[in-house]
mmCIF file with all atom_site columns, C-alpha atoms in Angstrom:
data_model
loop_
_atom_site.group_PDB
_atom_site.id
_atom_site.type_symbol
_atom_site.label_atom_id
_atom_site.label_alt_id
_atom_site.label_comp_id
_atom_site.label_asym_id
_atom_site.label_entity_id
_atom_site.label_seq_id
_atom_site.pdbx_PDB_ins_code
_atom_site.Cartn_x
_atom_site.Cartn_y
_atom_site.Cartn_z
_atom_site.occupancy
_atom_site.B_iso_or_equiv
_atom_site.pdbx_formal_charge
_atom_site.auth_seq_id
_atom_site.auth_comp_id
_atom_site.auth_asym_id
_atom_site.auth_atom_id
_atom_site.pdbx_PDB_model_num
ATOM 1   C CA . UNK D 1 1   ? 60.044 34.762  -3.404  1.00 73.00 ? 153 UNK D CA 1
ATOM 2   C CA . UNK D 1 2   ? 56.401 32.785  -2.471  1.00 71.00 ? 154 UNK D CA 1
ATOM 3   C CA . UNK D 1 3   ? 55.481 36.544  -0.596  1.00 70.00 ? 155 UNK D CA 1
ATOM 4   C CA . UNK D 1 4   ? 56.122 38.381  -4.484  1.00 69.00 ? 156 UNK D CA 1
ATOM 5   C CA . UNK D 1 5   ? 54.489 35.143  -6.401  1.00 66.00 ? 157 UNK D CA 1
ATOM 6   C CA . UNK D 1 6   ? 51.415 33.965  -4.563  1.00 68.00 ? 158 UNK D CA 1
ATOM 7   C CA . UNK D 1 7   ? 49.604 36.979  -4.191  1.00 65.00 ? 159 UNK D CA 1
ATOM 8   C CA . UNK D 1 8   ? 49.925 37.738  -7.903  1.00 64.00 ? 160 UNK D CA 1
ATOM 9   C CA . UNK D 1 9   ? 48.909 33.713  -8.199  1.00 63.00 ? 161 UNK D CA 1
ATOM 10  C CA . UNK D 1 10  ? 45.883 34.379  -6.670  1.00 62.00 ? 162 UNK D CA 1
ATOM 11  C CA . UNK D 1 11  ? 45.059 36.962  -9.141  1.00 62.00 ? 163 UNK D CA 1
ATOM 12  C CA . UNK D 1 12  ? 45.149 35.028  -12.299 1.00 69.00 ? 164 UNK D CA 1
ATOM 13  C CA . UNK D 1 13  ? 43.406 31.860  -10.671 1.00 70.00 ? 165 UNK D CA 1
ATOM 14  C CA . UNK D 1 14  ? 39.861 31.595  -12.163 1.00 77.00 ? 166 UNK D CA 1
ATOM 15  C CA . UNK D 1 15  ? 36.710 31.298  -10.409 1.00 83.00 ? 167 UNK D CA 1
ATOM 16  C CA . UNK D 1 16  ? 36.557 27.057  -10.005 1.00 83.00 ? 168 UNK D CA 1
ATOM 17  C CA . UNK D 1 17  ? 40.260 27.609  -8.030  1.00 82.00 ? 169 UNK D CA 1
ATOM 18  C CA . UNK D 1 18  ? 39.164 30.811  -6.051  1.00 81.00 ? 170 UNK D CA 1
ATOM 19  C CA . UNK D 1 19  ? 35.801 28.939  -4.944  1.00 87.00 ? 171 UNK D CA 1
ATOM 20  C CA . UNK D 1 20  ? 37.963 25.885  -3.709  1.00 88.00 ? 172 UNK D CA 1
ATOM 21  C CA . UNK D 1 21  ? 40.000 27.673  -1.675  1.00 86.00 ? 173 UNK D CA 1
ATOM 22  C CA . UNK D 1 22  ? 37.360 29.785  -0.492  1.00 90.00 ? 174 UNK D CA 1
ATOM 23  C CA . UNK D 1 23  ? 35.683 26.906  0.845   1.00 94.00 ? 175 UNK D CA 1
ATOM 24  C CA . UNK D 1 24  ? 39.058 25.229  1.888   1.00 93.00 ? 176 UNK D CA 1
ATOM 25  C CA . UNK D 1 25  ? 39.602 28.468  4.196   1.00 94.00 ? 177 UNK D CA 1
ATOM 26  C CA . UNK D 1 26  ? 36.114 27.808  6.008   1.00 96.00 ? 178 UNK D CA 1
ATOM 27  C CA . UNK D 1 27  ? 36.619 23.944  6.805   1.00 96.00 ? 179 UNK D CA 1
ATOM 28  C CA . UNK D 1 28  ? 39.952 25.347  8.060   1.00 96.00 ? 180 UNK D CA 1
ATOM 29  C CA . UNK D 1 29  ? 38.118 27.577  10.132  1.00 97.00 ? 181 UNK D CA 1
ATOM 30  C CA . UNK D 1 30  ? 35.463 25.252  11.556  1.00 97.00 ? 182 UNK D CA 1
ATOM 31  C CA . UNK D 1 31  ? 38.221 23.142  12.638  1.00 97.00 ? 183 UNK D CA 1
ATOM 32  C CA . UNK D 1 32  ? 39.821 25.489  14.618  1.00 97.00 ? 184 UNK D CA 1
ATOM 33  C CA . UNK D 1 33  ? 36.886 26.498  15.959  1.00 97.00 ? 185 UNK D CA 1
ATOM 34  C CA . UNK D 1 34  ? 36.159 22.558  17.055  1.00 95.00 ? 186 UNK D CA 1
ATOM 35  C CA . UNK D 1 35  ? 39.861 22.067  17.478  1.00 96.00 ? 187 UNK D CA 1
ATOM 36  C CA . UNK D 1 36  ? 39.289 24.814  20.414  1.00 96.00 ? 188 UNK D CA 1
ATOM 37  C CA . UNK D 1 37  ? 36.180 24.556  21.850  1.00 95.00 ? 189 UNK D CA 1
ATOM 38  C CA . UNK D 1 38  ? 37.286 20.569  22.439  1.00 94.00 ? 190 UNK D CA 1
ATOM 39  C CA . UNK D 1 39  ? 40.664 22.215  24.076  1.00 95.00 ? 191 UNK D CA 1
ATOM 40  C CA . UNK D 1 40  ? 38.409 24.223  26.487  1.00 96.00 ? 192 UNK D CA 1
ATOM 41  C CA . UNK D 1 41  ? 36.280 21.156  27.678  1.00 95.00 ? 193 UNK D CA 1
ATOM 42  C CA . UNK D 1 42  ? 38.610 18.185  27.477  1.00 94.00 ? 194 UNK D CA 1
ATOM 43  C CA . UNK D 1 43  ? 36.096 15.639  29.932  1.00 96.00 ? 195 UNK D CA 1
ATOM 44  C CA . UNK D 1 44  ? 32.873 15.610  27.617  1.00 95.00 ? 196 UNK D CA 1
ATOM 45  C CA . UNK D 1 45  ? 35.746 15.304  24.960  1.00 95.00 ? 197 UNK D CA 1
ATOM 46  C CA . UNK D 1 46  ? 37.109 12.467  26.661  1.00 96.00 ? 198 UNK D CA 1
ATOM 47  C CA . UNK D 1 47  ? 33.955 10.737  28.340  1.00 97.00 ? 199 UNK D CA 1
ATOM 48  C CA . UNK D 1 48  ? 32.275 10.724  24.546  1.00 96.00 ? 200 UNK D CA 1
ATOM 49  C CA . UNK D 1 49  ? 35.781 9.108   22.944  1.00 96.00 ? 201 UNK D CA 1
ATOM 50  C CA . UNK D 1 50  ? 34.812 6.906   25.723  1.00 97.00 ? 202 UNK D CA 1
ATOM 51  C CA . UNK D 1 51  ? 31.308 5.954   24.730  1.00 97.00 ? 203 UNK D CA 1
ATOM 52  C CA . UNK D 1 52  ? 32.431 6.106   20.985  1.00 96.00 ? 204 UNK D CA 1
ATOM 53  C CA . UNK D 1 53  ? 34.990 3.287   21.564  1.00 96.00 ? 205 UNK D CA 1
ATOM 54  C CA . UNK D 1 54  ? 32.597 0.925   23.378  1.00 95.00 ? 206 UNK D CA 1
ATOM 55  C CA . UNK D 1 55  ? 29.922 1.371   21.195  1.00 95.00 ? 207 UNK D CA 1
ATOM 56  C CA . UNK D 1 56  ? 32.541 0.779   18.057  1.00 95.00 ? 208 UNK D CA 1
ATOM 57  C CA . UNK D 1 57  ? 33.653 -2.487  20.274  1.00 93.00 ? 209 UNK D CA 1
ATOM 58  C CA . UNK D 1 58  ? 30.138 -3.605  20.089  1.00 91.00 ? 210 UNK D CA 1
ATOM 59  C CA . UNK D 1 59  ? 29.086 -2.826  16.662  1.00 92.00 ? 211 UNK D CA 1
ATOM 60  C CA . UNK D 1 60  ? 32.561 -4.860  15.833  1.00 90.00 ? 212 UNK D CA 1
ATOM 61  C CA . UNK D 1 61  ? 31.623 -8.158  18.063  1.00 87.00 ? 213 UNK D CA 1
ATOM 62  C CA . UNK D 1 62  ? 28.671 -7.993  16.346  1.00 86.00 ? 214 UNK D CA 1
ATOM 63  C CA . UNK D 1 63  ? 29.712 -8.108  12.696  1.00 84.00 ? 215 UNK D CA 1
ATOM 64  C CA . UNK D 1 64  ? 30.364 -11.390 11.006  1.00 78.00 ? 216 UNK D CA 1
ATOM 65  C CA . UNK D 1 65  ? 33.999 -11.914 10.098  1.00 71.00 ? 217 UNK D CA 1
ATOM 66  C CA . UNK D 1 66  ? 35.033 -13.864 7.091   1.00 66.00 ? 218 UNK D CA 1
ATOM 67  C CA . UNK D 1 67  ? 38.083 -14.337 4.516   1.00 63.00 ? 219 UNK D CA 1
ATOM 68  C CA . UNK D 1 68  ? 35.901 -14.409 1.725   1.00 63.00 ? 220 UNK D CA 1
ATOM 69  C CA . UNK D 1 69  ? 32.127 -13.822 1.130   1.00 65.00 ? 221 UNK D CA 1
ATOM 70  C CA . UNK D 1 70  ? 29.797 -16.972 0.643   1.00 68.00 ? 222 UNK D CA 1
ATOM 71  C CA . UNK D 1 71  ? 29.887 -17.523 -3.376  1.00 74.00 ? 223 UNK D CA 1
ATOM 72  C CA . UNK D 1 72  ? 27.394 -20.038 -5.152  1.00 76.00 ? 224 UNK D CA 1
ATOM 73  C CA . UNK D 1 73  ? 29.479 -21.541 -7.597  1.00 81.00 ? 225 UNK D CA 1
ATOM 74  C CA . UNK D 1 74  ? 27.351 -24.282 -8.495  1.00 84.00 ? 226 UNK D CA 1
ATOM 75  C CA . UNK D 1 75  ? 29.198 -27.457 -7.153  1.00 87.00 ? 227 UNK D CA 1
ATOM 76  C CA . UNK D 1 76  ? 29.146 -29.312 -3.944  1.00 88.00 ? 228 UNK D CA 1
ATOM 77  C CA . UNK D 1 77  ? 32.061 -31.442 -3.195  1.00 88.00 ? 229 UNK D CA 1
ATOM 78  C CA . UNK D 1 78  ? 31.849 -33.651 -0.148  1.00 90.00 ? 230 UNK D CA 1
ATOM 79  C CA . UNK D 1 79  ? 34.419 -35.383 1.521   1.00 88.00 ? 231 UNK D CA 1
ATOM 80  C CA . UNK D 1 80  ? 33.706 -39.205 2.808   1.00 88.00 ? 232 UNK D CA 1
ATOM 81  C CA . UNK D 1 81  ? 35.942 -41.283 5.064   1.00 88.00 ? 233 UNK D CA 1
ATOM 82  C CA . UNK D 1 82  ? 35.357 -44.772 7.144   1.00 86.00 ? 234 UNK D CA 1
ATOM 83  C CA . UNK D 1 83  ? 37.601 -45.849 9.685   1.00 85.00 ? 235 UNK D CA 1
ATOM 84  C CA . UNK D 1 84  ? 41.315 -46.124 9.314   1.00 83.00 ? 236 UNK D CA 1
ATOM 85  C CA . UNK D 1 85  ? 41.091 -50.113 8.825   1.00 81.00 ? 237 UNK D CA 1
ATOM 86  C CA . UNK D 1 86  ? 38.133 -49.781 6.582   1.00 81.00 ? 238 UNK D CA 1
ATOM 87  C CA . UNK D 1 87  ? 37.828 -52.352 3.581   1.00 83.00 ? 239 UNK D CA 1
ATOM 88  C CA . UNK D 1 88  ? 37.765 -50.886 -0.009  1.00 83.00 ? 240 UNK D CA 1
ATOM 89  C CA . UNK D 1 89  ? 34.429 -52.735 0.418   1.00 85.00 ? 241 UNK D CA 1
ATOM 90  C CA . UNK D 1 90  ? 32.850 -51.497 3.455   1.00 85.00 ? 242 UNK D CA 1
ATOM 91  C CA . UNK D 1 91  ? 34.080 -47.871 1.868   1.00 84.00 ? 243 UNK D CA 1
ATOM 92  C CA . UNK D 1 92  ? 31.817 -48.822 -1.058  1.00 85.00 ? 244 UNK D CA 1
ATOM 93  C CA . UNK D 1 93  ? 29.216 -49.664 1.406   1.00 86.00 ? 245 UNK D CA 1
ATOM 94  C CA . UNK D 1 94  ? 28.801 -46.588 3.113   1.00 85.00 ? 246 UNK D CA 1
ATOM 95  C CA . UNK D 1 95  ? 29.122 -44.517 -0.028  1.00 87.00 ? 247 UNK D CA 1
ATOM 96  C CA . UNK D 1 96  ? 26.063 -46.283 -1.390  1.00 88.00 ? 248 UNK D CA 1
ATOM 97  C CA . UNK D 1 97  ? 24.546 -44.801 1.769   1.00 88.00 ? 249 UNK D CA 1
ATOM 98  C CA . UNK D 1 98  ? 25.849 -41.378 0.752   1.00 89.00 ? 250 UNK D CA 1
ATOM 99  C CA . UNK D 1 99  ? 24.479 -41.968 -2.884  1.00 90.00 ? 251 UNK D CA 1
ATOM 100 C CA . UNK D 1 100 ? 21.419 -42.429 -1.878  1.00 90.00 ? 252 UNK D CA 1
ATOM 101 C CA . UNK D 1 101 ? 21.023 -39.094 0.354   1.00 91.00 ? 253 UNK D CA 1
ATOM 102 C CA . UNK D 1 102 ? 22.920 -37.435 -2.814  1.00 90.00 ? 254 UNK D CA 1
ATOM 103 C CA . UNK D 1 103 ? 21.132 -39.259 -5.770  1.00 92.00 ? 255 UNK D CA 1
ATOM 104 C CA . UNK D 1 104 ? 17.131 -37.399 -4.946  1.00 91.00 ? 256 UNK D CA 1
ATOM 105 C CA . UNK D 1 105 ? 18.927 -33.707 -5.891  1.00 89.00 ? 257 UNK D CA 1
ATOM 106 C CA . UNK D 1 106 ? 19.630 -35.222 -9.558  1.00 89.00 ? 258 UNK D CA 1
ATOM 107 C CA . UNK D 1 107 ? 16.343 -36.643 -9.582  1.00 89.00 ? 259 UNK D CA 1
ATOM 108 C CA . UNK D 1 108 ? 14.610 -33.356 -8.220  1.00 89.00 ? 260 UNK D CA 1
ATOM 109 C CA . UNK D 1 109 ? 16.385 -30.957 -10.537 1.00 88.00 ? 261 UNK D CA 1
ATOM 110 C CA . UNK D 1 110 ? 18.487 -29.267 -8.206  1.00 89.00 ? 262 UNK D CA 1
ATOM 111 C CA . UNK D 1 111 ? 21.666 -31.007 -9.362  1.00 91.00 ? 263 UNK D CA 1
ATOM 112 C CA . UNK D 1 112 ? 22.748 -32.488 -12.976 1.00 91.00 ? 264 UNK D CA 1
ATOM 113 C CA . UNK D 1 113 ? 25.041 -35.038 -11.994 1.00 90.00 ? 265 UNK D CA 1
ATOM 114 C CA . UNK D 1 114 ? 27.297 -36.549 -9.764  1.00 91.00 ? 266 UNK D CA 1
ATOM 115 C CA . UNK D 1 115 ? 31.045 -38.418 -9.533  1.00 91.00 ? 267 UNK D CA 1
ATOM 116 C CA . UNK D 1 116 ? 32.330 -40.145 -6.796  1.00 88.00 ? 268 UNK D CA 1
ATOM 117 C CA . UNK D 1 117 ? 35.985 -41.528 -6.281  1.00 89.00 ? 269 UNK D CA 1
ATOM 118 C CA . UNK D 1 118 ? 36.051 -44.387 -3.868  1.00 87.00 ? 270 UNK D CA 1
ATOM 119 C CA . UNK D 1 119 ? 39.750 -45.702 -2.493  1.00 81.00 ? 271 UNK D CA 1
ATOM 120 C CA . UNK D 1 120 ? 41.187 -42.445 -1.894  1.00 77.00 ? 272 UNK D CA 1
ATOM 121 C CA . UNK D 1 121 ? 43.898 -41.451 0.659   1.00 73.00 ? 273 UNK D CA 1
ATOM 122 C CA . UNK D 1 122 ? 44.705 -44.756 2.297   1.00 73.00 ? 274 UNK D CA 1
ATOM 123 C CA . UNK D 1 123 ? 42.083 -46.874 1.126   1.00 73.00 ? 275 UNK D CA 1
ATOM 124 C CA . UNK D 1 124 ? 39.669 -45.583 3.670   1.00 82.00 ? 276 UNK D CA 1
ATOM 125 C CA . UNK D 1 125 ? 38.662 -42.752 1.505   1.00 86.00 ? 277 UNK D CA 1
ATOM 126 C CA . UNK D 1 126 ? 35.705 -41.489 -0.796  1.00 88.00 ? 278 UNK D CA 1
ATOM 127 C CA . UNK D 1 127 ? 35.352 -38.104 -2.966  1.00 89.00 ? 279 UNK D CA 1
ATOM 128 C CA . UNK D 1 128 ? 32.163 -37.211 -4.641  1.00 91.00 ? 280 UNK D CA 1
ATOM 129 C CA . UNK D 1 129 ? 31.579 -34.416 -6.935  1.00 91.00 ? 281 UNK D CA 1
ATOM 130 C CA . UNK D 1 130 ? 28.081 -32.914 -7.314  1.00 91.00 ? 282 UNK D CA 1
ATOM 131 C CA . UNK D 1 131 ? 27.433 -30.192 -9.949  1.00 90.00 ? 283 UNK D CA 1
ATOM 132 C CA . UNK D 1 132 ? 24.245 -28.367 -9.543  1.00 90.00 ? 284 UNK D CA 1
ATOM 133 C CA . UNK D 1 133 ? 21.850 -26.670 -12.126 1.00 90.00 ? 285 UNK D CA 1
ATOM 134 C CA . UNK D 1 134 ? 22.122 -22.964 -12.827 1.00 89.00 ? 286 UNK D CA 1
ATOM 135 C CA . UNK D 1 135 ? 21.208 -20.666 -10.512 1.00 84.00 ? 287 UNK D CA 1
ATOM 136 C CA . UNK D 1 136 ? 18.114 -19.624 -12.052 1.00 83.00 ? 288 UNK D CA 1
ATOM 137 C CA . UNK D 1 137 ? 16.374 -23.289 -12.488 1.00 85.00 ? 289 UNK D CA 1
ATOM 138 C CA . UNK D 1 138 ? 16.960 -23.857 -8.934  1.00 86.00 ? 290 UNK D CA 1
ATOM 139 C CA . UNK D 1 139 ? 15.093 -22.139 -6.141  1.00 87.00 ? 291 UNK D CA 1
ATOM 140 C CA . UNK D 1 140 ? 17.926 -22.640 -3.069  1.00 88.00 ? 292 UNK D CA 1
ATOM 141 C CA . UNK D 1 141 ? 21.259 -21.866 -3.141  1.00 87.00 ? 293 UNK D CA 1
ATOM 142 C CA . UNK D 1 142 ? 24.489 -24.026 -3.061  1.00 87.00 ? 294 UNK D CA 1
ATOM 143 C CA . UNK D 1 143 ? 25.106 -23.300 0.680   1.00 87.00 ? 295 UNK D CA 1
ATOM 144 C CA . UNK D 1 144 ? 21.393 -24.121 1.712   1.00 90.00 ? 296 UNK D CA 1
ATOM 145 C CA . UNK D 1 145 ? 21.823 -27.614 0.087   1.00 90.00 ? 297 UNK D CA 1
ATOM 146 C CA . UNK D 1 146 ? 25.346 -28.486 1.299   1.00 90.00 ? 298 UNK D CA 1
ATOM 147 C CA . UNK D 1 147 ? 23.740 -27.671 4.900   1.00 90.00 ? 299 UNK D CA 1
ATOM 148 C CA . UNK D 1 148 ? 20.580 -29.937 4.226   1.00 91.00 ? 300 UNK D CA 1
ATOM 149 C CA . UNK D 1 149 ? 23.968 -32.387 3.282   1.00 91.00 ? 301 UNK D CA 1
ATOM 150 C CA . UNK D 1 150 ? 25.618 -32.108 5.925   1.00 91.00 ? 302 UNK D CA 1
ATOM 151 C CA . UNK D 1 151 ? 22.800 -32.762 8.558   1.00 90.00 ? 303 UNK D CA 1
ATOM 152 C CA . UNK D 1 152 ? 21.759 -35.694 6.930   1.00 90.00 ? 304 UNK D CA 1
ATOM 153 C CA . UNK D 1 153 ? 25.241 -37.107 6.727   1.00 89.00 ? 305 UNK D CA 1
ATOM 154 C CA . UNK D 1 154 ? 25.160 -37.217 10.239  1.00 88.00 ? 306 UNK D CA 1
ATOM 155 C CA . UNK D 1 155 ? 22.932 -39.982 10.241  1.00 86.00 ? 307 UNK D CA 1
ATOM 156 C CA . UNK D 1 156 ? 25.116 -42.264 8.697   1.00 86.00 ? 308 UNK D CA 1
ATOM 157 C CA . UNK D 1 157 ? 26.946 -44.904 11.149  1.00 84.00 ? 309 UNK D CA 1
ATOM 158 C CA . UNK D 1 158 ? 30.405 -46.052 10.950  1.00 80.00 ? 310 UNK D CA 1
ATOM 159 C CA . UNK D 1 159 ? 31.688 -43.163 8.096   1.00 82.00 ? 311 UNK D CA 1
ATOM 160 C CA . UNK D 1 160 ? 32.621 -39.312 8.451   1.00 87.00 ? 312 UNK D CA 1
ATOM 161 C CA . UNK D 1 161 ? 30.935 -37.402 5.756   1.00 87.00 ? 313 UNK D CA 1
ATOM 162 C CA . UNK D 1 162 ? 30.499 -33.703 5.003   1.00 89.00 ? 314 UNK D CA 1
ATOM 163 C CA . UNK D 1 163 ? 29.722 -31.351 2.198   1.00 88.00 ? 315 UNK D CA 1
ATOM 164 C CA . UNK D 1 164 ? 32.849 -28.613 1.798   1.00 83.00 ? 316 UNK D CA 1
ATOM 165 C CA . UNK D 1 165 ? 31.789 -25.614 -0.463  1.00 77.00 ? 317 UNK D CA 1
ATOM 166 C CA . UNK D 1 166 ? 34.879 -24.148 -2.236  1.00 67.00 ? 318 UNK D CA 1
ATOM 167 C CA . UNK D 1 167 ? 35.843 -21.210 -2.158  1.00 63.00 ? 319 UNK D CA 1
ATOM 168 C CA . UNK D 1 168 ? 36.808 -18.504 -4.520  1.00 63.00 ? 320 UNK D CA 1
ATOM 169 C CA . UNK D 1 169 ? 40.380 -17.612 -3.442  1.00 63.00 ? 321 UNK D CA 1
ATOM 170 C CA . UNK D 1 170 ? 41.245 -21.161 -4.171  1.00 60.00 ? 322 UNK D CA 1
ATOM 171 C CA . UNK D 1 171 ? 42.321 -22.342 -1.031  1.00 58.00 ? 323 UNK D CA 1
ATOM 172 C CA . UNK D 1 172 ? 43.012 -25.919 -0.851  1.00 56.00 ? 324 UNK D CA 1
ATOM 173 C CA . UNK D 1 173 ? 40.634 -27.511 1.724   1.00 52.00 ? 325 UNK D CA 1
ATOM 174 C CA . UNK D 1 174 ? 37.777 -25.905 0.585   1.00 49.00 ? 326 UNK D CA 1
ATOM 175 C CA . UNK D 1 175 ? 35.368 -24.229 3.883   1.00 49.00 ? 327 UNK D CA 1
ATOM 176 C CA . UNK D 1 176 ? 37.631 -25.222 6.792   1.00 52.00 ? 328 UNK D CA 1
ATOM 177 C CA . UNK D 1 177 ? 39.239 -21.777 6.663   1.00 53.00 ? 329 UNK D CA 1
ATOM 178 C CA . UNK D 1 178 ? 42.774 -20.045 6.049   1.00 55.00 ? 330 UNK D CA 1
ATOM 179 C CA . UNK D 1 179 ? 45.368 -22.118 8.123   1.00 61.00 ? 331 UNK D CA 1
ATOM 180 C CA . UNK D 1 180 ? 49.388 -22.126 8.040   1.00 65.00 ? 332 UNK D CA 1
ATOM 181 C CA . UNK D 1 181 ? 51.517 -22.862 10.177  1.00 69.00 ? 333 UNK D CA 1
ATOM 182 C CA . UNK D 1 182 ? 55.015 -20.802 11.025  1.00 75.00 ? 334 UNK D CA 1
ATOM 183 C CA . UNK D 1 183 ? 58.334 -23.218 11.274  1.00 77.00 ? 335 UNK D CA 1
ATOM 184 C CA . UNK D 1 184 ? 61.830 -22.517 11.410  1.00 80.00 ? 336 UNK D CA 1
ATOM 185 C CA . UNK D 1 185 ? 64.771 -24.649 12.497  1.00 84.00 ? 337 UNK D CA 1
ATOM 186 C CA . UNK D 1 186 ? 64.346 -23.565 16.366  1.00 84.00 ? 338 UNK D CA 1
ATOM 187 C CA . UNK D 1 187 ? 61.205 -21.910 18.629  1.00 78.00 ? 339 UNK D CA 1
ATOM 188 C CA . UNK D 1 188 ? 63.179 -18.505 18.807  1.00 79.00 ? 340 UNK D CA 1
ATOM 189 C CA . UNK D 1 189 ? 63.241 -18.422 15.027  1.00 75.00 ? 341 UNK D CA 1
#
């Protein structure tokens, strides 16, 4: 039946079909002719799959890997905790400290305000909130500020503080990456 109906097919097809398959007929044939010639000389064919993987394992070292791209969304939150038997006052203390490396971005511009939460956790625990200006009345960007942050954090004694930059999937713990863990009621499981 498909010997009687596709010749008579090919007949009535216009010009736009004809031309397709006109030019699906020479890839065809330039892939047999590759398909071949690769058959007859199978070591240059292997040695340059060779060279093609180790240059594509290369290039892929090389690229930077990430869940999601970096996004300026206009807010730095920063994460501030003292030791575990830290006061609610010496917390206080060293978020002063933290103000005052925070407080110059309101004053420059960059930012438009800022909330902190003191107490958090166990006591021991401080959350501050800094909202920055739009993107086009501020020359750097939010992950060039939380950086500048984060290095001068360091220089604070006696209280672990760092700038996290949420990100846009939404994943709690904002910057420290996609983590889960696998459990079941025994290892084998």
């Amino acid at each position: 039946l498909a010997a009687a109906m596709l010749p008579d097919q090919e007949r009535k097809a216009g010009p736009l079909k004809r031309g397709l398959g006109a030019l699906g007929n020479r890839f065809a044939a330039i892939y047999a002719a590759l398909l071949r010639l690769c058959l007859r000389y199978p070591l240059p064919v292997l040695a340059a799959s060779i060279v093609f993987a180790v240059g594509a394992l290369g290039v892929f070292a090389g690229l930077p890997q990430q869940l999601t791209p970096p996004e300026d969304r206009g807010t730095v939150l920063m994460s501030i905790s003292a030791p575990q038997s830290a006061s609610l006052d010496y917390t206080n203390e060293q978020m002063r400290q933290v103000e005052e490396i925070v407080l110059p971005y309101v004053e420059s511009g960059e930012a438009t305000s800022v909330y902190a939460r003191i107490g958090t956790g166990t006591g021991n625990g401080a959350f501050m909130v800094m909202t920055l200006t739009d993107w086009g009345a501020r020359l750097r960007t939010q992950q060039e500020i939380a950086t500048e942050l984060n290095r001068a954090f360091r220089d604070i004694p006696g209280v672990q503080a760092r700038a996290i930059q949420p990100n846009s999937l939404g994943i709690r713990g904002g910057g420290r990456g996609l983590q889960f863990a696998l459990a079941g009621p025994n290892y084998q499981a």
